Short mmCIF file of C-alpha atoms in Angstrom, two decimals:
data_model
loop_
_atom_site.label_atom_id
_atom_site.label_comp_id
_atom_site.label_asym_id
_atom_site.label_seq_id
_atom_site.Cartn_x
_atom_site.Cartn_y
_atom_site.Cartn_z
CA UNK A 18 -67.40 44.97 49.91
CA UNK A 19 -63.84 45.65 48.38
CA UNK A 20 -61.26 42.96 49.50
CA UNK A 21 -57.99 44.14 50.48
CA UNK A 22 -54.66 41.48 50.10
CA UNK A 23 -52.08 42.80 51.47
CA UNK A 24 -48.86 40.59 49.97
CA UNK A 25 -46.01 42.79 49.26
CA UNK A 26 -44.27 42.10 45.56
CA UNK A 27 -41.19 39.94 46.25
CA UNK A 28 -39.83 37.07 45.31
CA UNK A 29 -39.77 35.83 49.33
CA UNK A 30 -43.36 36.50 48.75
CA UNK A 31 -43.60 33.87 46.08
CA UNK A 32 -41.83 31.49 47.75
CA UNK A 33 -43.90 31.34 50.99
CA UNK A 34 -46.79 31.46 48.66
CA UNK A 35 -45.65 28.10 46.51
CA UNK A 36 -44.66 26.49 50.20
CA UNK A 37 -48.16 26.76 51.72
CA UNK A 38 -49.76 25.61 48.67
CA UNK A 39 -48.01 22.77 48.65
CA UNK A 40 -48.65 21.70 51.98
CA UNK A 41 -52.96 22.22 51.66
CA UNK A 42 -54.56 19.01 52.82
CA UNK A 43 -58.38 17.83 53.39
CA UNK A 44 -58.07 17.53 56.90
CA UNK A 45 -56.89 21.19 56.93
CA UNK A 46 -60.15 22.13 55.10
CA UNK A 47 -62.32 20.23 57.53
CA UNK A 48 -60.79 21.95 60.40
CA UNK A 49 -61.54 25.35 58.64
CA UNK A 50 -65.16 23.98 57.82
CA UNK A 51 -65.92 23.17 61.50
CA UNK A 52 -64.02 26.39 62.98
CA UNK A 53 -66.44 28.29 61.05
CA UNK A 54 -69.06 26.13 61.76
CA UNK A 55 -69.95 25.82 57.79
CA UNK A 56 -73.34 23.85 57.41
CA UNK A 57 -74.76 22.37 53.99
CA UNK A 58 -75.72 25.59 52.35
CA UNK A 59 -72.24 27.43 52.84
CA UNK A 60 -70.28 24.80 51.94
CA UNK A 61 -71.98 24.58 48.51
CA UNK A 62 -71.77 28.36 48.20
CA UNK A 63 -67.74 27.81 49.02
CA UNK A 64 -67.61 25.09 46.38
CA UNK A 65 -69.41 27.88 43.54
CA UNK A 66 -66.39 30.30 44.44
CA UNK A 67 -64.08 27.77 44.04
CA UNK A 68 -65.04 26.71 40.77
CA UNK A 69 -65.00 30.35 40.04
CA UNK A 70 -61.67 30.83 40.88
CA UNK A 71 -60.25 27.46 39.39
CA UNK A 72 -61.10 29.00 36.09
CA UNK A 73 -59.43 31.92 36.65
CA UNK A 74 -56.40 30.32 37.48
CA UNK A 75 -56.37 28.27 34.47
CA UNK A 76 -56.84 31.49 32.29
CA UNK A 77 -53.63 32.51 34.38
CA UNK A 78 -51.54 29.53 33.63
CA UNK A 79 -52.42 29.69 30.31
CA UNK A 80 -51.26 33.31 29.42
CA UNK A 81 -48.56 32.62 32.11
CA UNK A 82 -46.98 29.84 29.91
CA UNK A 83 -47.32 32.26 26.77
CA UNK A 84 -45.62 34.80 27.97
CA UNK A 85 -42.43 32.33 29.41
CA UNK A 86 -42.29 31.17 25.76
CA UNK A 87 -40.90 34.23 24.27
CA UNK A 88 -40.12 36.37 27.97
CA UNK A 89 -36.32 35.18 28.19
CA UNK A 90 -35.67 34.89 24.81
CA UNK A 91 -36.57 39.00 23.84
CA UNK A 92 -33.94 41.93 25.07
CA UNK A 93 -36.66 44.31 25.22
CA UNK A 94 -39.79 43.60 27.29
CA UNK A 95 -42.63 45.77 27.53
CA UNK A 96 -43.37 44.23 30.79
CA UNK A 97 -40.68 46.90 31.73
CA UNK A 98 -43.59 49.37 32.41
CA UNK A 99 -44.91 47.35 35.49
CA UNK A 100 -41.38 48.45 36.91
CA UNK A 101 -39.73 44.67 36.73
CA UNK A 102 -40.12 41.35 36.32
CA UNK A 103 -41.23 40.30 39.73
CA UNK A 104 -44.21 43.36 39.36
CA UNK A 105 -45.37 41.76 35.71
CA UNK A 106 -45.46 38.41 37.29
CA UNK A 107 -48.09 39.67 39.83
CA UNK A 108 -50.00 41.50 37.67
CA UNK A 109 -50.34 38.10 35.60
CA UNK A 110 -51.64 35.87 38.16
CA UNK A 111 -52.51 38.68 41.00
CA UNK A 112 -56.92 37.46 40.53
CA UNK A 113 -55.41 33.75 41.75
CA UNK A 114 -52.91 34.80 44.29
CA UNK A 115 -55.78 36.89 45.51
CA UNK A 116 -58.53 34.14 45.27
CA UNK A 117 -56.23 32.07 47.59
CA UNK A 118 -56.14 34.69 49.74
CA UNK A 119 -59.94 34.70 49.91
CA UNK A 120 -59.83 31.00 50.47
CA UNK A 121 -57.36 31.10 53.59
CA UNK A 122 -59.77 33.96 54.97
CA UNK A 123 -63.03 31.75 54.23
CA UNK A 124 -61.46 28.91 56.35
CA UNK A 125 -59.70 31.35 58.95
CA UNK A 126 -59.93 29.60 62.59
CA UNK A 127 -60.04 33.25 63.15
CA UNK A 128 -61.61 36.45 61.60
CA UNK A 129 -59.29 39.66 62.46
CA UNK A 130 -58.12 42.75 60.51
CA UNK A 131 -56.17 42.21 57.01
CA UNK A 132 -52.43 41.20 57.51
CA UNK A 133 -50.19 39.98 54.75
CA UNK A 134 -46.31 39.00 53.74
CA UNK A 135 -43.63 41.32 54.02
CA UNK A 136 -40.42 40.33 52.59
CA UNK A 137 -41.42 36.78 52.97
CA UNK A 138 -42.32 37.22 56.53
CA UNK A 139 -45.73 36.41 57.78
CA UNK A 140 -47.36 40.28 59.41
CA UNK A 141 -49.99 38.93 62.41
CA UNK A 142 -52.94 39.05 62.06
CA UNK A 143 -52.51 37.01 58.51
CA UNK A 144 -54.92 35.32 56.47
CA UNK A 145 -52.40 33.21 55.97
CA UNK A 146 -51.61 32.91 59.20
CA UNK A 147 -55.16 32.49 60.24
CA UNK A 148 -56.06 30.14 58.21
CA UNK A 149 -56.70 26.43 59.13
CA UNK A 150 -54.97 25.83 55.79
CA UNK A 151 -51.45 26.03 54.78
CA UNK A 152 -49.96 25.51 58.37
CA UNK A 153 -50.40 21.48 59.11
CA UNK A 154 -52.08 22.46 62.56
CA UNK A 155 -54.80 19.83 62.69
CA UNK A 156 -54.83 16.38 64.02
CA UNK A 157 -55.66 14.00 61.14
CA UNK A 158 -57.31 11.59 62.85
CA UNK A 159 -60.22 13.90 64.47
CA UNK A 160 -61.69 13.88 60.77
CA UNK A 161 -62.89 10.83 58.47
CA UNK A 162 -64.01 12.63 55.15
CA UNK A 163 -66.59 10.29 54.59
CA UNK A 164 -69.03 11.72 57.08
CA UNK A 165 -69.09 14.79 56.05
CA UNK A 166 -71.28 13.80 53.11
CA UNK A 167 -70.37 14.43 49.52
CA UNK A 168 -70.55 18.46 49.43
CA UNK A 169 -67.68 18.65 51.88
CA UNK A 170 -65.76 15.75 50.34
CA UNK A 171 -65.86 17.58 47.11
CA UNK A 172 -64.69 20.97 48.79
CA UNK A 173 -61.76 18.79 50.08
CA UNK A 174 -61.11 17.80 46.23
CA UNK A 175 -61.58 21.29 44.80
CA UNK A 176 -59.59 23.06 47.36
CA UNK A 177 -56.42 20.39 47.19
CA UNK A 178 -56.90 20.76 43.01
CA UNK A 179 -56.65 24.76 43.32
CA UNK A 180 -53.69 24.54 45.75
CA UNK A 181 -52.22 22.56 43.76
CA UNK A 182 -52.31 24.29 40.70
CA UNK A 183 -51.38 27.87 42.43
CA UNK A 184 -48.36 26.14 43.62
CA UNK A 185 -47.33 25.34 39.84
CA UNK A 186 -48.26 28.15 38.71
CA UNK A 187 -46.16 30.11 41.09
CA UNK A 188 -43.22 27.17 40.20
CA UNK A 189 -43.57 28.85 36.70
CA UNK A 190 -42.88 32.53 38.05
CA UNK A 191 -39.97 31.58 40.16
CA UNK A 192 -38.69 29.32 37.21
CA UNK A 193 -38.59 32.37 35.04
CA UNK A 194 -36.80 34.76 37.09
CA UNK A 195 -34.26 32.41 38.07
CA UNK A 196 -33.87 32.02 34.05
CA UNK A 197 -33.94 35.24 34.14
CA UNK A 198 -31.14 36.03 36.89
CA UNK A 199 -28.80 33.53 34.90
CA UNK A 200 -29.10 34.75 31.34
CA UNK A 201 -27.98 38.35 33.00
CA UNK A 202 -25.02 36.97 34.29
CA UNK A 203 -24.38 34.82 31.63
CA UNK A 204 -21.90 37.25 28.83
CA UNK A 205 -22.54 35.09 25.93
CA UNK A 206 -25.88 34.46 26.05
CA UNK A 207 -27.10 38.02 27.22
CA UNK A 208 -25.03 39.17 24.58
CA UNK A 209 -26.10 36.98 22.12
CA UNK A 210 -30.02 37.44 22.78
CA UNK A 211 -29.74 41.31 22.36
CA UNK A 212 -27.78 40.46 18.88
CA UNK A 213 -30.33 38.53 17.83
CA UNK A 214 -33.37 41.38 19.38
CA UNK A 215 -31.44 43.91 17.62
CA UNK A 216 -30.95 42.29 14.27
CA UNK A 217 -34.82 41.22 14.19
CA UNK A 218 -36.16 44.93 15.31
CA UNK A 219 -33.21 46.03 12.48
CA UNK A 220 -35.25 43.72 10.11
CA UNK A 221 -38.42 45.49 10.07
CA UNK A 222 -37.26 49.33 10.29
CA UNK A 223 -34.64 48.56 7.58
CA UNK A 224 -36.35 51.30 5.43
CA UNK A 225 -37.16 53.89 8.31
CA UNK A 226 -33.17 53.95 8.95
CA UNK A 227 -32.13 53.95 5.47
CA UNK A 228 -34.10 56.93 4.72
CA UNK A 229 -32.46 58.59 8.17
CA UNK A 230 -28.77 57.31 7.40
CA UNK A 231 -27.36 60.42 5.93
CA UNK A 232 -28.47 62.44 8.65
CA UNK A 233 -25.31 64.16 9.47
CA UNK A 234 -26.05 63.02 13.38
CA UNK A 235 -28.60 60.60 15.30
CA UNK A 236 -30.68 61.07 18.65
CA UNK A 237 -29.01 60.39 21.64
CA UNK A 238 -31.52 58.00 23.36
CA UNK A 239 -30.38 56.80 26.72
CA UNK A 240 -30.09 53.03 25.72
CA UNK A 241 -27.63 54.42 22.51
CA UNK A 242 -25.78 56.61 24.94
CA UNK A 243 -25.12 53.87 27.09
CA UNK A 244 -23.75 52.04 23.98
CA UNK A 245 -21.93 54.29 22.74
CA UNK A 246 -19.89 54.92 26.15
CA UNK A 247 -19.72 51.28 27.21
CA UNK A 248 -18.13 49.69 23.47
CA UNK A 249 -18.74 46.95 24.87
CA UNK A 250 -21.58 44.83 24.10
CA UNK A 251 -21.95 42.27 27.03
CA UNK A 252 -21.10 45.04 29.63
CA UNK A 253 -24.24 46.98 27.77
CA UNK A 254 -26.94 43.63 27.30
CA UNK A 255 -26.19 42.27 31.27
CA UNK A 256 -27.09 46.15 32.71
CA UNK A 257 -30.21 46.72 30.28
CA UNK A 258 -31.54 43.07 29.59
CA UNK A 259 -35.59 43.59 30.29
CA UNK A 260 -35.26 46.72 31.20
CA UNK A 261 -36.44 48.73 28.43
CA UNK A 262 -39.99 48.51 26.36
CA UNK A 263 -40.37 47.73 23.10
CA UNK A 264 -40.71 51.52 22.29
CA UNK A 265 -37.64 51.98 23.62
CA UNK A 266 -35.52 49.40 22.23
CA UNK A 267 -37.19 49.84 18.32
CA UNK A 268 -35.33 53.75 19.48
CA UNK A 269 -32.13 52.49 20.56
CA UNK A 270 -31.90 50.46 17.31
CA UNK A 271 -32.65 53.07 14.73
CA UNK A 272 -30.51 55.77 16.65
CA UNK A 273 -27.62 53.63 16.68
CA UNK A 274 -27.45 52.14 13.54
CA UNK A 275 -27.30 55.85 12.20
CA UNK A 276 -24.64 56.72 15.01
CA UNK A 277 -22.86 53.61 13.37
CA UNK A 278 -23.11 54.57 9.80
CA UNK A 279 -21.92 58.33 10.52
CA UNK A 280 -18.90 57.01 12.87
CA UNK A 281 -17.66 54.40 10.82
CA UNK A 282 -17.94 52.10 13.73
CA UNK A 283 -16.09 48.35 13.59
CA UNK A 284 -18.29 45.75 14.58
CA UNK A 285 -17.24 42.70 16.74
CA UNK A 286 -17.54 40.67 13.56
CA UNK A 287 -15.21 43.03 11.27
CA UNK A 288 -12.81 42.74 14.45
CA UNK A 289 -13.17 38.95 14.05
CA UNK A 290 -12.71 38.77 10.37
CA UNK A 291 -10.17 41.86 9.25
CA UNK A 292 -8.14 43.04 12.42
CA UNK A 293 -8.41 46.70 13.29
CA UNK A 294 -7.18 48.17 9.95
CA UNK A 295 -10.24 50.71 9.91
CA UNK A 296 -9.41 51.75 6.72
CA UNK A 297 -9.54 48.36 4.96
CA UNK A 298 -12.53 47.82 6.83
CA UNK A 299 -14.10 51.22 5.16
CA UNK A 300 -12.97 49.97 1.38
CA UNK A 301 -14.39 46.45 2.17
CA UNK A 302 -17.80 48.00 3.09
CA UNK A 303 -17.78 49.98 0.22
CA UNK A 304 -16.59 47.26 -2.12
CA UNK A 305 -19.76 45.43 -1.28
CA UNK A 306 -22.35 47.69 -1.08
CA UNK A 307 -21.48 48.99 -4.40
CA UNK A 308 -20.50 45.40 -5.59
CA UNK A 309 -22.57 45.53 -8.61
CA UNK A 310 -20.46 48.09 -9.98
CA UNK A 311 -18.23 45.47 -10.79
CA UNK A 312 -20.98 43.59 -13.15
CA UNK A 313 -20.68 40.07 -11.19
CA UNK A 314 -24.11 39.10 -12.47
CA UNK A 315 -23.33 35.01 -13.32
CA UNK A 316 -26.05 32.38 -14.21
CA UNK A 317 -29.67 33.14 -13.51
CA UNK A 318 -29.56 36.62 -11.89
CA UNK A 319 -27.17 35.07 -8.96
CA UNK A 320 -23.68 36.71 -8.43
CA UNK A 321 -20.49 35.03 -9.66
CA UNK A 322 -18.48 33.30 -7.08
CA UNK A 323 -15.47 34.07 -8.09
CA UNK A 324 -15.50 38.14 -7.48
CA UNK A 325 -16.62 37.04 -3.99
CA UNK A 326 -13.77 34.83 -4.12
CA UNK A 327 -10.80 37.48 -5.60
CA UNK A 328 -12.35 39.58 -2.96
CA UNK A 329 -12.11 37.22 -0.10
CA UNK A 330 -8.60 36.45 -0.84
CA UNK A 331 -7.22 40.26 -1.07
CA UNK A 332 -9.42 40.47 2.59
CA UNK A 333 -8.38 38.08 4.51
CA UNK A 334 -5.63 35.71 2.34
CA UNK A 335 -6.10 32.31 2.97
CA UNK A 336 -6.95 31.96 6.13
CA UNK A 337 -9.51 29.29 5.48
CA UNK A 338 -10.91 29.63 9.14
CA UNK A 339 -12.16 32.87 8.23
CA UNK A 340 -13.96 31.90 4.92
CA UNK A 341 -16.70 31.25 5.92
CA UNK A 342 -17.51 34.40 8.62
CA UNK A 343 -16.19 36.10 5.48
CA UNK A 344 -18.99 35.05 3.02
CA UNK A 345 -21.51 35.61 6.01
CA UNK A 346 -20.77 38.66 6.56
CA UNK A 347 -20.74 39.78 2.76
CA UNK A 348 -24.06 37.94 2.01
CA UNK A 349 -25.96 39.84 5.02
CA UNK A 350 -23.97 43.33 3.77
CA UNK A 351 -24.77 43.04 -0.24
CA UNK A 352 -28.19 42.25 0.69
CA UNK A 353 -28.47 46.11 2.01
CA UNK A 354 -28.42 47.07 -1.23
CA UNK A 355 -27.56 44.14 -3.77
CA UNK A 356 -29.92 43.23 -6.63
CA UNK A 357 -28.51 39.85 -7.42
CA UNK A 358 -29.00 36.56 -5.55
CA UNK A 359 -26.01 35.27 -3.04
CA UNK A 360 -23.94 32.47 -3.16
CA UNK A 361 -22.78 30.26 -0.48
CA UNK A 362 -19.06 29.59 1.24
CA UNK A 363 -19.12 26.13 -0.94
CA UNK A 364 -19.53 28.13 -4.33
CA UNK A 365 -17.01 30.98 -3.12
CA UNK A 366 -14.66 28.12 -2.28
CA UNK A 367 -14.82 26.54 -5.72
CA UNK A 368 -14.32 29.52 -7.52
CA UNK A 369 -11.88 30.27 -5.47
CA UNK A 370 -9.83 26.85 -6.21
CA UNK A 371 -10.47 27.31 -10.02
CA UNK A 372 -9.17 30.90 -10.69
CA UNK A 373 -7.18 31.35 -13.20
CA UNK A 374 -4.45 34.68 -13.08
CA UNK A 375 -6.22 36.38 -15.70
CA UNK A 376 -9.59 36.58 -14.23
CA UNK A 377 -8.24 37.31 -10.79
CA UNK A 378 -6.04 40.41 -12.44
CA UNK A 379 -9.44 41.82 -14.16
CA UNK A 380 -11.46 41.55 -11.04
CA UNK A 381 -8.58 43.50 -9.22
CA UNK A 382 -8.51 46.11 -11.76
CA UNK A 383 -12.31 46.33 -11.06
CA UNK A 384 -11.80 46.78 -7.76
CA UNK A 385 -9.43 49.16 -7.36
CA UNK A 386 -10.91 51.23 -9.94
CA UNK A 387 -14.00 51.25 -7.33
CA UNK A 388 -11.44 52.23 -4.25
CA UNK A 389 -9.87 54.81 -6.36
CA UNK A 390 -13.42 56.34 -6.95
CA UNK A 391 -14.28 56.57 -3.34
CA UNK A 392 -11.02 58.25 -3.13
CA UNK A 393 -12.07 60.65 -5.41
CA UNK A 394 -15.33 61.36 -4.30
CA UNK A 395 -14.01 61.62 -0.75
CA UNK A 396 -11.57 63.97 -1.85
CA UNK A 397 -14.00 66.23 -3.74
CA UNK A 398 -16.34 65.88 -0.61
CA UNK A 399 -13.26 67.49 1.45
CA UNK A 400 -12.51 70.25 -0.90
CA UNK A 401 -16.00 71.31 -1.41
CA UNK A 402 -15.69 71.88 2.49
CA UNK A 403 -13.29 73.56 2.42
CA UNK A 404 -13.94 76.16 -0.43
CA UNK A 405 -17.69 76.55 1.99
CA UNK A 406 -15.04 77.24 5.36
CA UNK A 407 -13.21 79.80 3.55
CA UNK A 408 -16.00 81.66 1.55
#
């Protein structure tokens, strides 16, 4: 015979759940044991299930606890298919919360059609509801445990351990959606997990997007659109956090780092570091990604600090609060397409201290004899446009 639970996907649902677990007792079980008028034979066949369904839940806490060790921390979640977070939940540990409904039914003072929680509310006829279990109706001192014999002593044990477990295993579910519910509301740290989500799935398609990057325009995924039309990253990660798949996200990334390429897009972090001067920001790309043009190989295949260093002080002067962002932000762009090794802000800042006038005029020269070429090839770029327009 198929069992039917009725216990509607909320987190009200939960809730009552984790309150009547925690309020199970071995008196209650001996009032369901002599309601039902259980002799030897059934209450050993009762223990069997339980043990049965103790291992289940373990299996359940144990996957339970993997997934909370990465859930919260991950923009994307392909636990977005099951709808939301509250569905995935159930589907996790929906054998145990259905083995405990078996239980309350197996100790029901009553047997009566299927009934279940809606919206935290408790539908007559219940098992819940029914149950001798989970609702502190008996009188303590009809029972003494130890005549019942051992079989029903040990029911008492198994049935308090399984409560008892089910109620921190539901403690676990509650504890990550109220994580959950905070991070969303929470700017900087929403913000800061899709960063880091979007940097990491970034990582590993790297060569996928490089080979798309001249495309002359992207996809227009919904997660990109929304992007694109919000400019604003927290506004973006507090609407979408966990609410896209892994499929989805791996998408959003590759469409919009193309979108970004071909719109010449300025980044929080450029913002941070050079202003809004989009044009300097468009030379200081270019400077580094083709900053081996400038031969800046120094000792053992590592770049020389100081053409970091000439170029750090025509970007930003010496603001020395920026230096460091500055170096960051050139290491993680030269390492697009760089073939040297990087330096850190400590070496940039000592070549920076020792310059001398005529290195810093040569590296200069160097520069803007890189500028000028992206001038020219720009320019060539437009005219060859415009011959095609007019032909």
């Amino acid at each position: 015979m198929i069992l039917h639970i009725d216990l509607s996907q909320t987190i009200e649902t939960l809730e009552e759940v984790g309150k009547r677990a925690n309020i199970v007792e071995a008196d209650q079980v001996l009032d369901g044991i002599l309601s039902n008028h259980y002799d030897t034979q059934k209450i050993r066949q009762l223990q069997s299930e339980i043990n049965i369904f103790k291992e289940r839940l373990n299996k359940d806490s144990f996957f339970l606890k993997l997934f909370a060790q990465t859930y919260n921390k991950q923009f994307q979640s392909d636990n977005y298919m099951f709808c939301d977070t509250v569905h995935s939940l159930y589907k996790k540990i929906r054998s145990s919360l259905r083995n405990s409904m078996i239980i309350y039914r197996k100790l029901a003072k009553r047997k009566n059609a299927r009934g279940g929680i809606i919206n935290g509310e408790i539908h007559n006829p219940s098992a819940m509801r029914r149950s001798a279990i989970g609702n502190g109706t008996t009188y303590p001192f009809f029972y003494n445990r130890e005549e019942w014999g051992m079989e029903a002593d040990a029911l008492c044990e198994s049935i308090e351990d399984f409560f008892s477990q089910l109620k921190q295993l539901v403690l676990m579910c509650l504890d990550l959606l109220k994580e959950e519910a905070f991070i969303r509301e929470n700017s900087f740290i929403v913000t800061k997990i899709y960063e880091d989500s979007f940097n990491e799935a970034k990582k590993h398609m790297e060569g996928i997007i490089l080979e798309n990057i001249d495309r002359q325009s992207s996809s227009m995924d919904l997660l990109t659109k929304k992007r694109i039309e919000y400019n604003d990253d927290s506004k973006f990660a507090k609407e979408w956090f966990h609410k896209c798949n892994g499929n989805k996200f791996n998408t959003h990334v590759h469409n919009f780092c193309i979108w970004a390429n071909n719109n010449n897009v300025i980044t929080q972090e450029e913002k941070d570091i050079f202003g809004l001067d989009v044009e300097k920001i468009e030379n200081i790309r270019y400077i580094i990604l083709n900053f081996d043009n400038l031969n800046p190989e120094g000792h053992r295949g590592k770049l020389d600090a100081k053409y970091i260093a000439v170029l750090m002080l025509d970007s930003i002067g010496t603001d020395s609060k920026k230096e460091k962002k500055f170096v960051e932000y050139f290491n993680k762009l030269y390492a697009t397409y760089g073939k040297l090794h990087t330096v850190g802000v400590s070496a940039v800042n000592y070549a920076k201290n020792n310059l001398n006038e005529k290195d810093k005029e040569e590296i200069m020269d160097s520069i803007n004899a890189l500028i000028n070429r992206k001038t020219s090839l720009e320019t060539n770029e437009n005219s060859l446009k415009l011959i095609k327009n007019i032909n």
